Backbone as CSV, one residue per row, in Angstrom:
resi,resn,N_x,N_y,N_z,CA_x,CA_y,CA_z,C_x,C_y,C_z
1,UNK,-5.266,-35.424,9.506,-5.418,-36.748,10.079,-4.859,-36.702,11.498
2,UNK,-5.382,-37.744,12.609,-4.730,-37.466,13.507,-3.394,-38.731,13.783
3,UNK,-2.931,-38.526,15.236,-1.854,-38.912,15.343,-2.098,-40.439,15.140
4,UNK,-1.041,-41.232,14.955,-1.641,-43.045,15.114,-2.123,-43.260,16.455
5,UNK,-1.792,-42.738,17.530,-2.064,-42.964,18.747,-3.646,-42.477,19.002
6,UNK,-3.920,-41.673,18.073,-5.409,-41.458,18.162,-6.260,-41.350,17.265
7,UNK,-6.579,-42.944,16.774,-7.000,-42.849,15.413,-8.476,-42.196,15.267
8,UNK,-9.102,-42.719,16.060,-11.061,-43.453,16.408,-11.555,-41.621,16.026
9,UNK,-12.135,-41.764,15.140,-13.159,-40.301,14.883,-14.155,-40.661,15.030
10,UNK,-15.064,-39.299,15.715,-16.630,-39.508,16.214,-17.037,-39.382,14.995
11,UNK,-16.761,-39.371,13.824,-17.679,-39.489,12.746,-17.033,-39.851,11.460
12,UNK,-18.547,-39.500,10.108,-17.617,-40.241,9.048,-17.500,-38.641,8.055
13,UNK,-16.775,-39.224,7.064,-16.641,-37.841,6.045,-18.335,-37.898,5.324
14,UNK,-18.554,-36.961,4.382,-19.734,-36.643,3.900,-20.340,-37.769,2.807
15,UNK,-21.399,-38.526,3.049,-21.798,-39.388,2.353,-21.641,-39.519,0.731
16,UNK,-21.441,-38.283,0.446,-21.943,-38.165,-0.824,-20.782,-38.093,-1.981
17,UNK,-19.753,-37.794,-0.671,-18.197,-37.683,-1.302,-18.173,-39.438,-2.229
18,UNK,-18.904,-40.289,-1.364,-18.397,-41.779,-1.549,-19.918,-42.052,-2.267
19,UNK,-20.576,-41.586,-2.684,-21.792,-41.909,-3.331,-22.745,-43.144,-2.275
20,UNK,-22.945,-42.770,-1.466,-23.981,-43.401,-0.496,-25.244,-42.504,-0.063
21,UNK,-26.286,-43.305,-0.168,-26.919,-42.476,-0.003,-27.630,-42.670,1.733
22,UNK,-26.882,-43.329,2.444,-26.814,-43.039,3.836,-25.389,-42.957,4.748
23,UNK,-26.106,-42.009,5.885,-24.941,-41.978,6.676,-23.999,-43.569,6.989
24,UNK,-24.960,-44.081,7.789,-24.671,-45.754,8.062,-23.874,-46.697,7.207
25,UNK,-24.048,-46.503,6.190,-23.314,-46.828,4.529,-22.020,-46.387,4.799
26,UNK,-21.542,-44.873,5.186,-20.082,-44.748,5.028,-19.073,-44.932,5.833
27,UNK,-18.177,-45.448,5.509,-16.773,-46.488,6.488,-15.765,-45.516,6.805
28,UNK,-15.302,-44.234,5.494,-14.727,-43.780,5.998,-14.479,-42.636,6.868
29,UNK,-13.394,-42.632,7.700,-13.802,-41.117,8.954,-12.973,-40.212,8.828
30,UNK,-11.830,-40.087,8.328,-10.535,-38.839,8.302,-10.115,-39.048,6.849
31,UNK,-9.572,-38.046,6.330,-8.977,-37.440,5.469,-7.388,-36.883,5.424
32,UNK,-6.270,-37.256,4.561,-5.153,-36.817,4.649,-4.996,-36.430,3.630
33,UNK,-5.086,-35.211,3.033,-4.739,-34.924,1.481,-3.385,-34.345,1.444
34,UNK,-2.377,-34.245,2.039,-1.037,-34.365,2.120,-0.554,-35.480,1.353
35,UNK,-0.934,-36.569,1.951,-0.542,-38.172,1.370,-1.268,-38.752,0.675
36,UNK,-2.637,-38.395,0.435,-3.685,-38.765,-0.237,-4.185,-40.283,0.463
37,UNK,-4.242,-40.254,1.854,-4.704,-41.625,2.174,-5.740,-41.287,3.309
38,UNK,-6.701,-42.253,3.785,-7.771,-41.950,4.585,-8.271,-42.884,5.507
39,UNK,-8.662,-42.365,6.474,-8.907,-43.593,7.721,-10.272,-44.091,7.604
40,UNK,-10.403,-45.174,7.406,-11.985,-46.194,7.530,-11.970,-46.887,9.473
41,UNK,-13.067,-47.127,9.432,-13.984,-47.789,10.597,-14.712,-49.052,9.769
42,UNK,-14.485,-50.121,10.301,-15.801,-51.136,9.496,-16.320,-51.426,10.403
43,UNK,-17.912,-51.217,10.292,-18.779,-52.218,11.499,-18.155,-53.256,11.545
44,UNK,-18.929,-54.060,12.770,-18.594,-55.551,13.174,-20.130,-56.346,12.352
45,UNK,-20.800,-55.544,11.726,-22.200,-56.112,11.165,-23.008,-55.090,10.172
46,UNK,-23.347,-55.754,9.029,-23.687,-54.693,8.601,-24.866,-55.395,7.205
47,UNK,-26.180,-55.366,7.321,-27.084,-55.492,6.813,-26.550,-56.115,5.191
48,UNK,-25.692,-55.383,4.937,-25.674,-55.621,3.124,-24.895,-56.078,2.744
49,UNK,-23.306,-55.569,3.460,-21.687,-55.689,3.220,-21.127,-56.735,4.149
50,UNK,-22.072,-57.991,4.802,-21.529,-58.970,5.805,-22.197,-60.233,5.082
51,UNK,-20.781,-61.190,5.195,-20.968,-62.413,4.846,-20.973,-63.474,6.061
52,UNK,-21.973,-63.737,6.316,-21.929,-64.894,7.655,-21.002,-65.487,8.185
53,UNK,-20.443,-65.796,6.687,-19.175,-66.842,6.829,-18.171,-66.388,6.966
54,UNK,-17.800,-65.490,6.652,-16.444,-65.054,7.486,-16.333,-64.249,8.904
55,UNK,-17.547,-64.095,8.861,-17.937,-63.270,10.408,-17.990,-64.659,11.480
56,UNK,-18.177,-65.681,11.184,-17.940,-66.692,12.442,-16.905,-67.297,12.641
57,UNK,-16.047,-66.926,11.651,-14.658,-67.319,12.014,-13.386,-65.783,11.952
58,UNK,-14.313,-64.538,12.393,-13.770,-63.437,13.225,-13.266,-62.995,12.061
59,UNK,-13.483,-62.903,10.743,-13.021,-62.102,9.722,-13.495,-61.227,9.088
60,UNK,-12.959,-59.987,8.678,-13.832,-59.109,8.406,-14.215,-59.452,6.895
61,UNK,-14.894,-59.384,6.702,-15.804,-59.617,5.325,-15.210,-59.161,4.141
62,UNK,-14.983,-59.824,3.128,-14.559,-58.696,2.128,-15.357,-58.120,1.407
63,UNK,-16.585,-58.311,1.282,-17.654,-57.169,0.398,-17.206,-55.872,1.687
64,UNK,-16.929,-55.527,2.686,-16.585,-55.165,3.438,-15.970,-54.090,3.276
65,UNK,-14.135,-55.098,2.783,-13.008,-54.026,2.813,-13.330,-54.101,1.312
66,UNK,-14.114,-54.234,0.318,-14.076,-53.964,-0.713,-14.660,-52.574,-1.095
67,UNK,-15.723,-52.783,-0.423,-16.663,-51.387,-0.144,-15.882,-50.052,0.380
68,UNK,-14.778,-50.686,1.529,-13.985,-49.134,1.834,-12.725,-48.673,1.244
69,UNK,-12.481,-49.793,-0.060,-11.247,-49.435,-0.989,-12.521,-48.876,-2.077
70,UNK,-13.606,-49.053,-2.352,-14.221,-48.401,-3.244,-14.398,-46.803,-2.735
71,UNK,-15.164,-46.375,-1.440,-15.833,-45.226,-0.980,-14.237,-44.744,-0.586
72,UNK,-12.673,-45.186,-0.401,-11.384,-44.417,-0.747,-11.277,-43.693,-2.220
73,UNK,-11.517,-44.932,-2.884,-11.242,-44.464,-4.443,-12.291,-43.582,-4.578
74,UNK,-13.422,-43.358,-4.720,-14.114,-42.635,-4.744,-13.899,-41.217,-4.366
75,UNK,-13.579,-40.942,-2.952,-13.411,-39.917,-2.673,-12.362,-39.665,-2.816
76,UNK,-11.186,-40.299,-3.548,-9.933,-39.472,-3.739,-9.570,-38.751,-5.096
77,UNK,-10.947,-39.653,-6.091,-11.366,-38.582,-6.970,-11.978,-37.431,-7.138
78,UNK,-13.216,-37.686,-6.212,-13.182,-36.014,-5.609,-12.303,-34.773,-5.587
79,UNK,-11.677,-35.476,-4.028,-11.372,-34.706,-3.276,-9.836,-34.673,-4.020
80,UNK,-8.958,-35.573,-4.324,-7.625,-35.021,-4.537,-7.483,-34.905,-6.131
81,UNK,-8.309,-35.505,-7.446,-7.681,-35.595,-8.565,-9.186,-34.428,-9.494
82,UNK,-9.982,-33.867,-8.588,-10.496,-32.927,-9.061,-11.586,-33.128,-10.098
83,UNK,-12.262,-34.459,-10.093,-13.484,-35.062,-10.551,-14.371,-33.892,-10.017
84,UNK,-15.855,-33.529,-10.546,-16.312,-33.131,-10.200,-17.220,-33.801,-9.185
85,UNK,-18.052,-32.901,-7.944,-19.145,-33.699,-7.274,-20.102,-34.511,-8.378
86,UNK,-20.229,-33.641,-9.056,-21.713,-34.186,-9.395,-21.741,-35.256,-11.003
87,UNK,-20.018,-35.511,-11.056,-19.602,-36.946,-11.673,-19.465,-38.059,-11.131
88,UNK,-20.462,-38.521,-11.869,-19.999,-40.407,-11.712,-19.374,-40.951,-12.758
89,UNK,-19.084,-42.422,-11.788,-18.335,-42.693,-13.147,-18.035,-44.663,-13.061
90,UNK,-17.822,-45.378,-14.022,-18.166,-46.285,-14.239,-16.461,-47.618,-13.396
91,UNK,-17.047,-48.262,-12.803,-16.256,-49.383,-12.469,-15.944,-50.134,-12.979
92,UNK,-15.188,-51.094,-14.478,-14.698,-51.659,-15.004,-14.329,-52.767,-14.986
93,UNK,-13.163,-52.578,-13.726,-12.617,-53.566,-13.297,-12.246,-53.709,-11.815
94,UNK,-11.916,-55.309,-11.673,-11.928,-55.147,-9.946,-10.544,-55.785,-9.705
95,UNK,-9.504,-55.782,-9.300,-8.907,-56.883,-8.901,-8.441,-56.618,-7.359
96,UNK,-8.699,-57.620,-6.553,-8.531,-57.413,-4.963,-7.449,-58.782,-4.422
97,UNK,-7.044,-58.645,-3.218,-6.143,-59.757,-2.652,-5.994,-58.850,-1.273
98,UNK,-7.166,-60.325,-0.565,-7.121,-60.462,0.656,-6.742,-61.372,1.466
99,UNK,-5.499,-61.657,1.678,-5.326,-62.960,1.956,-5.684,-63.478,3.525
100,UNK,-6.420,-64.470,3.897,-6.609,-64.795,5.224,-5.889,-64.237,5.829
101,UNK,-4.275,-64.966,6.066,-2.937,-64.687,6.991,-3.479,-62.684,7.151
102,UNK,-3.573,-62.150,6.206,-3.342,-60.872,6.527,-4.651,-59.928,6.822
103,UNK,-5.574,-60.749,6.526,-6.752,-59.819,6.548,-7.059,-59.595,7.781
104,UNK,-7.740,-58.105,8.284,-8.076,-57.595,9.692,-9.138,-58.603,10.417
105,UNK,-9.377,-58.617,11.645,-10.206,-59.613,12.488,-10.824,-58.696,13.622
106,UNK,-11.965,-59.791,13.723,-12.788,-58.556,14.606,-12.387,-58.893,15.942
107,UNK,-12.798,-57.685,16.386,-12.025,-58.418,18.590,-12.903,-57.609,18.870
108,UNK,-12.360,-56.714,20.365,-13.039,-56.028,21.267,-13.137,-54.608,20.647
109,UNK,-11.788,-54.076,20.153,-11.875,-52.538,19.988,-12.786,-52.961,17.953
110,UNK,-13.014,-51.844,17.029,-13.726,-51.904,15.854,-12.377,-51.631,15.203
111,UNK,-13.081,-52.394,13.896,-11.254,-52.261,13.335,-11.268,-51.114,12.464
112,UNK,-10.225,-50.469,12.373,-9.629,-49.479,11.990,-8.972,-49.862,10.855
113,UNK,-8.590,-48.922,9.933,-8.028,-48.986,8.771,-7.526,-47.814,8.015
114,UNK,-6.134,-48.002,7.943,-5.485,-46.912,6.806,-5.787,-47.160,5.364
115,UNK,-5.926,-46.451,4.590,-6.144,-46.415,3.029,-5.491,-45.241,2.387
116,UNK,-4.388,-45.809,1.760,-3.368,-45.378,0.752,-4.104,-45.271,-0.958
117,UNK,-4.418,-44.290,-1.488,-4.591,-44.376,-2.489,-3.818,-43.314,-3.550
118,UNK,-3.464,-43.606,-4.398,-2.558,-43.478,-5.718,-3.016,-43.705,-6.951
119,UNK,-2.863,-42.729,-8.091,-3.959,-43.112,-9.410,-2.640,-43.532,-10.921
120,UNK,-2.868,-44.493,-11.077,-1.958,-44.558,-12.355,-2.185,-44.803,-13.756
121,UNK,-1.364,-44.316,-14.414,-2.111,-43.931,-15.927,-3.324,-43.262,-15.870
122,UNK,-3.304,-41.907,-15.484,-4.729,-41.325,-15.851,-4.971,-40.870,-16.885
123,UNK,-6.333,-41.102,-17.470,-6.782,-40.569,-18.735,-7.356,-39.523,-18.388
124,UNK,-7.163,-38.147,-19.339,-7.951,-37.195,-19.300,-9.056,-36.711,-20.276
125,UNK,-9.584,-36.177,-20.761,-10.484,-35.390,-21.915,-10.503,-34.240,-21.579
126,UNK,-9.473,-33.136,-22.356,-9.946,-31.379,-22.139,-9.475,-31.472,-20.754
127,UNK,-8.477,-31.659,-20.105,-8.045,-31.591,-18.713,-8.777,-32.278,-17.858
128,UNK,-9.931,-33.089,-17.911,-10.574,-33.466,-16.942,-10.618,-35.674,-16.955
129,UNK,-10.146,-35.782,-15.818,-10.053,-37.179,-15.468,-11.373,-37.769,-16.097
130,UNK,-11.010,-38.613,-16.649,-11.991,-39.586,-17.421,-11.329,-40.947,-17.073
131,UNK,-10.453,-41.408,-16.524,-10.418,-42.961,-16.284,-8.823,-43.059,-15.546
132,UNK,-8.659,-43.948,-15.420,-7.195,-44.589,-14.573,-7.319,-45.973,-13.848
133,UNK,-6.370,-46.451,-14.009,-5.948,-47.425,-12.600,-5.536,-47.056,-11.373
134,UNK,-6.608,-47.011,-10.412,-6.800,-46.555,-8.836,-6.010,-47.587,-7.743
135,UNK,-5.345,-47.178,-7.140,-4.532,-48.437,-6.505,-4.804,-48.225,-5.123
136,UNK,-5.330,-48.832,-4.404,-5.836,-48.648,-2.810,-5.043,-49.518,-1.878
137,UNK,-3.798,-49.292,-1.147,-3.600,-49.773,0.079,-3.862,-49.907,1.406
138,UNK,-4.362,-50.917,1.191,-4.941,-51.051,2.705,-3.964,-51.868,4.258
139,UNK,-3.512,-51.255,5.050,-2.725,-51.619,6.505,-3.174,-51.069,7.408
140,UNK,-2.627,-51.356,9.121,-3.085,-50.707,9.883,-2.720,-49.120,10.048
141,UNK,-3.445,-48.104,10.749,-2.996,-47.235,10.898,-2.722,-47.014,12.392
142,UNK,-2.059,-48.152,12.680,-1.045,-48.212,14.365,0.292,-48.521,13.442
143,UNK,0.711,-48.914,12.392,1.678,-48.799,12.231,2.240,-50.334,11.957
């Protein structure tokens, strides 16, 4: 990952890590598997994942940041808890809290985002992850 002082990556990680099946689709851009957390980009607009209504009063959407705590969790099964690529696997449950006061806002620069993710109670079968409670933190990554 790079320093906080230089977050902005010219690109995103591999679509497929996050099950999208386009580039444009994926939010997130860096990888820290030290800490297991990862840097997102959210458009300021975006065909599928934008709600009108919070976009005119400068908020980022939450189908939004919901989408880049999903394509985190996603790829941190991958990439850090050793799911295979070519497993999927089923979403259950959702619980989110975005509260106005704290949620990111759009301005001049694109907003940026750290994502902390952590897996608790994992279930396995024969050594291999079959389920858990995925916990995604989301703050800035200026600190």
């Amino acid at each position: 990952m790079t320093s906080p002082a230089i977050v902005r990556s010219a690109r995103t990680i591999d679509r497929r890590i996050v099950h999208r099946a386009q580039v444009h689709e994926v939010f997130l851009t860096e990888v820290d598997e030290q800490d297991g957390s990862f840097l997102a980009q959210l458009p300021s607009t975006h065909a599928y994942f934008c709600d009108s209504a919070s976009a005119r009063h400068g908020l980022v959407d939450i189908l939004t940041l919901m989408e880049a705590c999903r394509q985190a969790a996603t790829a941190a099964a991958h990439l850090f808890w050793g799911v295979p690529d070519d497993r999927q696997f089923v979403l259950t449950r959702w619980k989110a809290s975005f509260p106005v006061a704290t949620r990111p806002r759009y301005g001049v620069d694109p907003v940026d985002l750290r994502m902390d993710v952590t897996l608790e109670q994992p279930q396995r079968m024969r050594e291999t992850l079959t389920g858990g409670t995925t916990r995604v933190t989301v703050s800035s990554p200026y600190g």
